[in-house]
mmCIF file of C-alpha atoms and ligand atoms in Angstrom:
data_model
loop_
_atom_site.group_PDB
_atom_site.id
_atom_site.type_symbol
_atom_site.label_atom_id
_atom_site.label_comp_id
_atom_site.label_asym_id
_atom_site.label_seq_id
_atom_site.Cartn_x
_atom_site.Cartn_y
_atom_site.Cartn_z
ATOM 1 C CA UNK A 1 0.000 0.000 0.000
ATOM 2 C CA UNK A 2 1.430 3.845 -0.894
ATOM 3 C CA UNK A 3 1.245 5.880 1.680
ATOM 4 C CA UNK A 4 -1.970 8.406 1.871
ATOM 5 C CA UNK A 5 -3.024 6.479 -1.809
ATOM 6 C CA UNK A 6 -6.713 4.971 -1.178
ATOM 7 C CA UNK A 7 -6.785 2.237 -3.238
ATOM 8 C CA UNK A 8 -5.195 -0.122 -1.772
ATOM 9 C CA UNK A 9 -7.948 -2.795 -0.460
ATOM 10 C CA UNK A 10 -5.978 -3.721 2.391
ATOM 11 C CA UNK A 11 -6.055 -2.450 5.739
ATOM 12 C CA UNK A 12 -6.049 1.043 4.283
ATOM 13 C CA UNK A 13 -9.778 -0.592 3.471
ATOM 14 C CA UNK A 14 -10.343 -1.922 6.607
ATOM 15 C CA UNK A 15 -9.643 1.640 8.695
ATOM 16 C CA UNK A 16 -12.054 2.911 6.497
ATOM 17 C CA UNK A 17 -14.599 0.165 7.425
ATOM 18 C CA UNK A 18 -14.394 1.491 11.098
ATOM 19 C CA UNK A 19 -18.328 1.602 12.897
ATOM 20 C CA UNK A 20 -21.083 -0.759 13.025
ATOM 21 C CA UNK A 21 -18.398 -2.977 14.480
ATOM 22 C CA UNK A 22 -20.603 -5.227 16.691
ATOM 23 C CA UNK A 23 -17.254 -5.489 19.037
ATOM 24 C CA UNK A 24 -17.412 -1.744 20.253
ATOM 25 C CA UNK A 25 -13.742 -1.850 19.303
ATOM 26 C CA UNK A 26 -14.617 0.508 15.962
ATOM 27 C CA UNK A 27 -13.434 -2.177 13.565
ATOM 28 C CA UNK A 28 -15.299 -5.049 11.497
ATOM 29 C CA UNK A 29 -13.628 -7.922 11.350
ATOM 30 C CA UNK A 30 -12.296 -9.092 8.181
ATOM 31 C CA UNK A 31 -10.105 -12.046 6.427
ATOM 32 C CA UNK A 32 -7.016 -9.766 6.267
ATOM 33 C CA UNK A 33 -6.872 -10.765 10.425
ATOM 34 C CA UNK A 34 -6.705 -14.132 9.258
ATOM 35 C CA UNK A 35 -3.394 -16.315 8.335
ATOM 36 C CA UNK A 36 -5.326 -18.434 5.872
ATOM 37 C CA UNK A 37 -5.340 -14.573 4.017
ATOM 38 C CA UNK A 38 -1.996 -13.844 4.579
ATOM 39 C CA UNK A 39 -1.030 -17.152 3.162
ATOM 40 C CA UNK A 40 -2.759 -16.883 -0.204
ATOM 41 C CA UNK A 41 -1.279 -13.273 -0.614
ATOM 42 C CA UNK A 42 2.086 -14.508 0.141
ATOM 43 C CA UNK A 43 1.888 -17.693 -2.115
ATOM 44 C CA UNK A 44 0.353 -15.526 -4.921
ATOM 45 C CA UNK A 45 3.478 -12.975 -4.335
ATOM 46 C CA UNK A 46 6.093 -15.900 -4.011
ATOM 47 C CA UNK A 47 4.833 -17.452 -7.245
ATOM 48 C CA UNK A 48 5.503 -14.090 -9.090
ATOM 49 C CA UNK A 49 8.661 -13.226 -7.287
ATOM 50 C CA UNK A 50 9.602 -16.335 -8.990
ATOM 51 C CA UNK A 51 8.355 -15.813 -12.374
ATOM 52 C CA UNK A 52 9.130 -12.185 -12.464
ATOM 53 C CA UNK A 53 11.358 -11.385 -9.655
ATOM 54 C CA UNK A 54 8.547 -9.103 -8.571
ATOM 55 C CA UNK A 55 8.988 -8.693 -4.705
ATOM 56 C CA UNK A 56 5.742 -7.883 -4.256
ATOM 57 C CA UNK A 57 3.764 -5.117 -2.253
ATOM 58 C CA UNK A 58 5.976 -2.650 0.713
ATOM 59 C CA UNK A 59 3.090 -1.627 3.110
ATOM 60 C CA UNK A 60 3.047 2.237 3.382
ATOM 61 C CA UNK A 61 5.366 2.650 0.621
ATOM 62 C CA UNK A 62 9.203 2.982 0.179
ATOM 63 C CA UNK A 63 9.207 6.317 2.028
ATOM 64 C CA UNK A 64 8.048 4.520 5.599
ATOM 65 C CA UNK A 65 10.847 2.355 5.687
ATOM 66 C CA UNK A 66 12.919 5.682 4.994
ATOM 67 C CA UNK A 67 11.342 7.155 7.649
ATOM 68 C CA UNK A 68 12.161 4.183 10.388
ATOM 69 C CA UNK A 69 15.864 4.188 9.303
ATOM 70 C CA UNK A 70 16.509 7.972 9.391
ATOM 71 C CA UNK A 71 14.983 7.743 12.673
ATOM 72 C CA UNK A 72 17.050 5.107 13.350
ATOM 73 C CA UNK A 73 20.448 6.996 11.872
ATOM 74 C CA UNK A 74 19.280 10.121 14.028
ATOM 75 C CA UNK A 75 18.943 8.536 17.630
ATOM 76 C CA UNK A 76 22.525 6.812 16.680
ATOM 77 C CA UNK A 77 21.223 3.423 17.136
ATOM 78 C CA UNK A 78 24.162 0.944 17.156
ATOM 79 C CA UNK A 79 24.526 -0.853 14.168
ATOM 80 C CA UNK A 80 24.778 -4.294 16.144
ATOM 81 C CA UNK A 81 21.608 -3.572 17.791
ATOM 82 C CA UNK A 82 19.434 -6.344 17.575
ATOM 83 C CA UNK A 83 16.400 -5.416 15.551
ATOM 84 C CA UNK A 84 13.165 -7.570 15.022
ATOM 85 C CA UNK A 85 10.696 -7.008 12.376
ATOM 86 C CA UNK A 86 7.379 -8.158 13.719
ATOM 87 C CA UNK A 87 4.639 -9.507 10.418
ATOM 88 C CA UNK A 88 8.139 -8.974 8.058
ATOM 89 C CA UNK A 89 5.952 -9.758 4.791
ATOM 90 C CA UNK A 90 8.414 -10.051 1.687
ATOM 91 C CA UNK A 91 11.459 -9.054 3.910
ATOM 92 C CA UNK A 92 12.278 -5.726 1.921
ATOM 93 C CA UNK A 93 12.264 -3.731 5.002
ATOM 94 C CA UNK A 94 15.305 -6.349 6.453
ATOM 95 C CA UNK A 95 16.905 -5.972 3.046
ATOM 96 C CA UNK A 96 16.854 -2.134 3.540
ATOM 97 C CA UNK A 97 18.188 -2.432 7.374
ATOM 98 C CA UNK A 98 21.185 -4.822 6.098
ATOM 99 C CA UNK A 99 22.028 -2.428 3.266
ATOM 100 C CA UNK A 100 22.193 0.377 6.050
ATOM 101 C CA UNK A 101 24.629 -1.273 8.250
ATOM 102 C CA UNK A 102 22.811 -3.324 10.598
ATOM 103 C CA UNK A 103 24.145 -6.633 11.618
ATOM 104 C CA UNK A 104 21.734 -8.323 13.896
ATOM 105 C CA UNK A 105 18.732 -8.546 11.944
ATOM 106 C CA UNK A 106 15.321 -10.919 12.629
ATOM 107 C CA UNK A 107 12.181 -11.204 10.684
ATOM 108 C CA UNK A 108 9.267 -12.989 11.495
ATOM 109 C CA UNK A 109 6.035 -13.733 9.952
ATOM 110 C CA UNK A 110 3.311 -16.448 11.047
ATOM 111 C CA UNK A 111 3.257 -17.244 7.507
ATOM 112 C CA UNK A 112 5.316 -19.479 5.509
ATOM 113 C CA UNK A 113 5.357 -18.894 2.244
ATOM 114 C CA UNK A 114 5.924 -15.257 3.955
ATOM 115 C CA UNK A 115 9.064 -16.110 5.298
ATOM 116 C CA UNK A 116 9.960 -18.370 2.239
ATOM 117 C CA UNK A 117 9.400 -15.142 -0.006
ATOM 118 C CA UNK A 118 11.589 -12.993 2.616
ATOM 119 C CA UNK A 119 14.345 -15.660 1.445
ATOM 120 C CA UNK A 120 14.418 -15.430 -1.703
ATOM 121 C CA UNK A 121 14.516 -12.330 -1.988
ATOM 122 C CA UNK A 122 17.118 -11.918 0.734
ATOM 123 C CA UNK A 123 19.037 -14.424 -1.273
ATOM 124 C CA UNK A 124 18.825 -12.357 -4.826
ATOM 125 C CA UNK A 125 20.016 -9.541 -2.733
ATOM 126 C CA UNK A 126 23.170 -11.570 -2.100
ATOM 127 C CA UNK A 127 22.881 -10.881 2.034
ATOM 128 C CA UNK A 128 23.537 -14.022 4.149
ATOM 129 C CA UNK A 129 23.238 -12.896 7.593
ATOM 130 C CA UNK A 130 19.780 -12.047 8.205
ATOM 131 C CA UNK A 131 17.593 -14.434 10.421
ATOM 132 C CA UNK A 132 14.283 -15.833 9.441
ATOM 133 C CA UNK A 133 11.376 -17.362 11.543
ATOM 134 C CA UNK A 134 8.245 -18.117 10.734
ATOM 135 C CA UNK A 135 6.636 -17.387 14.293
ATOM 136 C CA UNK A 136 3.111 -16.438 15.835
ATOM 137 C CA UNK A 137 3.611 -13.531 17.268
ATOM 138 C CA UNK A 138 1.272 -13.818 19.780
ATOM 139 C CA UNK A 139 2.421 -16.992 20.775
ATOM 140 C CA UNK A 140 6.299 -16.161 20.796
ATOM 141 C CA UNK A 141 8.736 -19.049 21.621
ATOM 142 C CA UNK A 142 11.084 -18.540 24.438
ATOM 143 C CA UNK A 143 14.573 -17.816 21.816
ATOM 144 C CA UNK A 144 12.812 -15.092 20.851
ATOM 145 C CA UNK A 145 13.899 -12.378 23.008
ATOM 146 C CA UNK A 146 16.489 -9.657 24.161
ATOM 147 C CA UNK A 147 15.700 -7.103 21.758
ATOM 148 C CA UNK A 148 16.888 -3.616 21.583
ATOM 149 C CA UNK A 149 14.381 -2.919 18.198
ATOM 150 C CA UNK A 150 10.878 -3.993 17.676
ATOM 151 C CA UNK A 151 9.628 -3.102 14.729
ATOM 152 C CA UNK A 152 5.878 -3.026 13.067
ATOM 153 C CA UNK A 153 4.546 -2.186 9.768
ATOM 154 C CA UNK A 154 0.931 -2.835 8.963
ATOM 155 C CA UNK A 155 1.168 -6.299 11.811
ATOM 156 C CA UNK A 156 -0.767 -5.236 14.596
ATOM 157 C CA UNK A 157 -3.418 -3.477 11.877
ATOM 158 C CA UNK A 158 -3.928 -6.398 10.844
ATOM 159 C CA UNK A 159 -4.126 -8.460 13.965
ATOM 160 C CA UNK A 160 -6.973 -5.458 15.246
ATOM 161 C CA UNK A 161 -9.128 -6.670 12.088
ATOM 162 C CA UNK A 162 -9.103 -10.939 13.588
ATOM 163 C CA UNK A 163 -12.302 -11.593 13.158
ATOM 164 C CA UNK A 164 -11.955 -13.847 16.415
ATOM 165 C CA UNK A 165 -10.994 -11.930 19.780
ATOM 166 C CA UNK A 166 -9.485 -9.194 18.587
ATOM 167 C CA UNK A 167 -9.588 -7.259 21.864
ATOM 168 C CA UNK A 168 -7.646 -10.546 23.321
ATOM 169 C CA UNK A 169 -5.671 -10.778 20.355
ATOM 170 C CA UNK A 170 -4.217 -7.152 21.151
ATOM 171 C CA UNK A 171 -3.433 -7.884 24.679
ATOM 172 C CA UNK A 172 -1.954 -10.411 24.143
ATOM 173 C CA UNK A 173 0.259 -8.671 21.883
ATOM 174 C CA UNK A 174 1.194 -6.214 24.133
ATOM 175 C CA UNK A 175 2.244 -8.999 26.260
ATOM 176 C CA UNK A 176 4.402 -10.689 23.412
ATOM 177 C CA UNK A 177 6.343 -7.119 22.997
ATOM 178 C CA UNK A 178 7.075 -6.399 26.442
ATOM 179 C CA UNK A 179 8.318 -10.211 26.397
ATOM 180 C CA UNK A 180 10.752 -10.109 23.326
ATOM 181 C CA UNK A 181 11.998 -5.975 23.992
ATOM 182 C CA UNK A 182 14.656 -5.110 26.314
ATOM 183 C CA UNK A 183 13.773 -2.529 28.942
ATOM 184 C CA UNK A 184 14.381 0.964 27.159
ATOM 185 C CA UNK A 185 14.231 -0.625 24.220
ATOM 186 C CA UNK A 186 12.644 0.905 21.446
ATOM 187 C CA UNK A 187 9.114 -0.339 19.459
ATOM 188 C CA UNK A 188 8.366 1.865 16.091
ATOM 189 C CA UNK A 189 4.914 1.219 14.871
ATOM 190 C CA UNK A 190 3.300 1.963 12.182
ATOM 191 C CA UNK A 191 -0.572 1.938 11.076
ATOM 192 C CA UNK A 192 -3.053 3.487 9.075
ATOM 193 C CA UNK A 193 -5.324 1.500 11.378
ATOM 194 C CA UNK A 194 -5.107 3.565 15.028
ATOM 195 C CA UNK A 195 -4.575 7.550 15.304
ATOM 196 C CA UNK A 196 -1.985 8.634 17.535
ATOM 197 C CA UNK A 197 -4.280 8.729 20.523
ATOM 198 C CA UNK A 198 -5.609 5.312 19.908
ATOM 199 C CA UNK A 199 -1.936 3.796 19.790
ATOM 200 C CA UNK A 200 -1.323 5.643 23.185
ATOM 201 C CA UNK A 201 -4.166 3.570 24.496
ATOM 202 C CA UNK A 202 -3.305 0.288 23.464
ATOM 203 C CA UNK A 203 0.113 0.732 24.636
ATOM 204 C CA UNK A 204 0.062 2.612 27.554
ATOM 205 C CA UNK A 205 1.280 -0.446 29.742
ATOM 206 C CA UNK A 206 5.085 -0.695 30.131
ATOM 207 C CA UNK A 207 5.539 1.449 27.164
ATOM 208 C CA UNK A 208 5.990 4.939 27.129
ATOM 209 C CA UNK A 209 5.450 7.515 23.573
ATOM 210 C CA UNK A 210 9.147 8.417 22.429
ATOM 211 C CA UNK A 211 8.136 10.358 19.587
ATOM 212 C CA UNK A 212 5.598 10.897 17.124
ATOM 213 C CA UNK A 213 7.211 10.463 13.494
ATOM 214 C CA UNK A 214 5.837 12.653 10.704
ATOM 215 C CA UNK A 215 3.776 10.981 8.481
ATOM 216 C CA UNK A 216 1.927 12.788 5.017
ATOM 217 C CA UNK A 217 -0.968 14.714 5.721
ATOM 218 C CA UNK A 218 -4.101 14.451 3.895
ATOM 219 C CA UNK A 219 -7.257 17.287 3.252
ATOM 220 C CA UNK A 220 -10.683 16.387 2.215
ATOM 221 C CA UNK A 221 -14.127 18.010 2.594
ATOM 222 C CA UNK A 222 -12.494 21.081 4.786
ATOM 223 C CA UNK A 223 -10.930 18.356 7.341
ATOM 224 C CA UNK A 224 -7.679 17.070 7.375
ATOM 225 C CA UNK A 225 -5.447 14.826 8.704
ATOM 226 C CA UNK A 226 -2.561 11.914 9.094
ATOM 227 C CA UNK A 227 -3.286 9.129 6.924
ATOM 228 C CA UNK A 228 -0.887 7.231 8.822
ATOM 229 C CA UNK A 229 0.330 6.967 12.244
ATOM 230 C CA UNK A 230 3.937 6.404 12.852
ATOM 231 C CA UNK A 231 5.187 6.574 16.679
ATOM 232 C CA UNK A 232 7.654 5.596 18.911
ATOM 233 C CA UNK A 233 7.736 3.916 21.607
ATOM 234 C CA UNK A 234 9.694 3.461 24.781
ATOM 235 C CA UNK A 235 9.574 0.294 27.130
ATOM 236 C CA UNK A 236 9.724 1.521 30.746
ATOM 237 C CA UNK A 237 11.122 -0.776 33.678
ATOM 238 C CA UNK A 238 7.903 -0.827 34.864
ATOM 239 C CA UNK A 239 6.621 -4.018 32.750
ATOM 240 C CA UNK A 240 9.654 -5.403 33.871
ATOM 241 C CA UNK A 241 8.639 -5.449 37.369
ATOM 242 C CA UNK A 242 5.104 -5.812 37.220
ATOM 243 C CA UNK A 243 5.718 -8.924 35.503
ATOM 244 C CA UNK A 244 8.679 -9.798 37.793
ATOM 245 C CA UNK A 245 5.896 -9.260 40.702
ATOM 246 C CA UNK A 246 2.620 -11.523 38.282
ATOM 247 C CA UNK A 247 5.520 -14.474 38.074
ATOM 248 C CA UNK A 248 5.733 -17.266 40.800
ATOM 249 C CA UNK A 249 9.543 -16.921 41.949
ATOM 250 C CA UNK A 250 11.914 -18.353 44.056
ATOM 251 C CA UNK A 251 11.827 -16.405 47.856
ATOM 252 C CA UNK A 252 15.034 -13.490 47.680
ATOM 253 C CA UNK A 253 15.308 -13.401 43.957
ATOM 254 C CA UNK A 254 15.495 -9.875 42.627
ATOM 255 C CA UNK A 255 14.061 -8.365 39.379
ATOM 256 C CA UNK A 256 17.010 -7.996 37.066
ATOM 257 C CA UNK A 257 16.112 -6.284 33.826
ATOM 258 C CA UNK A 258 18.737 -5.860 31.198
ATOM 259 C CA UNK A 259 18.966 -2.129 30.022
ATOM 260 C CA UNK A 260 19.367 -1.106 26.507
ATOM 261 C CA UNK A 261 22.254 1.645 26.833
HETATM 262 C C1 LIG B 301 0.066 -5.663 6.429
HETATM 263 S S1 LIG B 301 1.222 -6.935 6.256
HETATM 264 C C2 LIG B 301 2.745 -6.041 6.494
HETATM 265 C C3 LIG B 301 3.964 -6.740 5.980
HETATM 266 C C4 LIG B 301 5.289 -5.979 6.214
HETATM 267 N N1 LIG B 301 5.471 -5.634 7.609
HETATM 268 C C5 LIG B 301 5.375 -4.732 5.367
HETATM 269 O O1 LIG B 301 5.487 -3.630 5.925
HETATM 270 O O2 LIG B 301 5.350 -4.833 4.142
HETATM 271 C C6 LIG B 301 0.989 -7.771 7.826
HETATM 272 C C7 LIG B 301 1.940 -8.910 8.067
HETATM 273 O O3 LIG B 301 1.773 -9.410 9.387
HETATM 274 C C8 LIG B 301 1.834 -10.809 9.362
HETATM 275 N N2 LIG B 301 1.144 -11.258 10.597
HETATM 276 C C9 LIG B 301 -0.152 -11.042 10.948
HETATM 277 N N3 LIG B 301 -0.407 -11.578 12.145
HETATM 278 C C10 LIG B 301 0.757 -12.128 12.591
HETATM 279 C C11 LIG B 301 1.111 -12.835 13.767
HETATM 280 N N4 LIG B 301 0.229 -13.098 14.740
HETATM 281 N N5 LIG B 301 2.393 -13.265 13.903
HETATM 282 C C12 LIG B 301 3.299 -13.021 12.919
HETATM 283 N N6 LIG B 301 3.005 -12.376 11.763
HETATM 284 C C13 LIG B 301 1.748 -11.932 11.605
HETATM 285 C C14 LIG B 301 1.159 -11.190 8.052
HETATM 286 O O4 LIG B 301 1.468 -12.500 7.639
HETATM 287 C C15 LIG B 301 1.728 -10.106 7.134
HETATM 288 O O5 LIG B 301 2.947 -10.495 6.603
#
């Protein structure tokens, strides 16, 4: 999808489908929540990659995967920081990260032919050092952890639109980032699904708002707007020990908490 373009019929459709959600959350669901979706779009995509070396759609366009890494290049982020790409898709934005410098790259998608594509293309590319899992994010296994970068494009839009749970589904995500991010660690999100505010909601536990990233703004009918929201966020110690103090422990043991300095 192009950033602020409307013709997408992806989530850009499904923010736009917002109300008369029978879940009070303001979203329908819809198949794109699904992974039997995913799968078929990533099938269809690997099966032209292959025939045309086509890599296939970049959610929010070229220029938001611009926008993470000057963000990145700004705040000095190491360039052996570890960085995960939450719902990577085709992989370009891991393609982009390794051509910038960065060394300690993951991707993971729940879908396979997702992280098959992500391959291949990392292959063509001629880049051997870039880790691939295909993973449920919301059911994380234990390796994956110790993050200093979380990043999401278009992942947790998509998990809002599930058309079963969705409210658990996004809780539960929440949980798997506070898991897999080191304490002041950073999470950049972006969706076309949840306005600033919204985002602030659904993350105000453990996390704190960084910085808003600018993102095109769009005019219609005398009102205008962000097409996108792009923030980021902080993780505070506080998850750490609230989670410390949820977990049955051994009597004397101490929160410990690594920091990301
Ligand atoms: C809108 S696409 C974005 C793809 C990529 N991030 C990009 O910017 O081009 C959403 C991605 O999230 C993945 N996804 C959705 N739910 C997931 C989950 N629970 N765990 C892992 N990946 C998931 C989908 O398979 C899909 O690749």
């Amino acid at each position: 999808m192009s950033e602020g373009a409307d013709d997408d019929g992806g989530a850009g459709a499904a923010a736009r489908s917002r109300g008369g959600s029978p879940r009070g959350d303001g979203f329908a669901p819809s198949a794109l929540g699904t992974r039997e979706h995913w799968d078929a779009v990533y099938e269809r995509e690997l099966q032209t990659f292959q025939e045309y070396g086509d890599t296939g759609e970049i959610w929010f366009g070229e220029e938001s995967m611009t926008r993470l890494i000057r963000w990145m290049q700004k705040h000095k982020i190491p360039l052996d920081a570890s960085v995960l790409d939450i719902g990577t898709g085709n992989g370009v934005f891991l393609v982009e990260l390794a051509k910038f410098g960065f060394s300690d790259i993951t991707g993971i998608d729940y879908s396979p032919s997702a992280i098959q594509l992500s391959g291949n293309i990392i292959e063509k590319e001629g880049l051997s050092n870039i880790k691939l899992k295909v993973e449920d994010f919301l059911n994380p296994s234990t390796k994956l952890s110790g993050f200093h970068i979380c990043i999401d494009k278009g992942t947790f839009d998509a998990i809002s639109l599930n058309p079963d749970n969705a409210i658990e589904k996004r809780k539960q995500y929440v949980k798997s980032l506070s898991r897999v991010l080191k304490v002041k660690g950073f999470f950049l999100i972006t969706s076309c699904n949840w306005t600033k505010e919204e985002l602030l909601n659904e993350f105000s536990e453990g996390f704190e708002l960084f910085e808003e990233l600018r993102t095109p703004r769009f005019s219609f009918g005398g009102r205008s707007g962000n097409s996108v929201a792009a923030l980021v966020f902080q993780k505070t110690e506080l998850t750490t020990l609230v989670r410390f103090l949820e977990e049955p422990h051994p009597a004397g043991e101490q929160p410990m908490g690594s920091c990301f300095c």
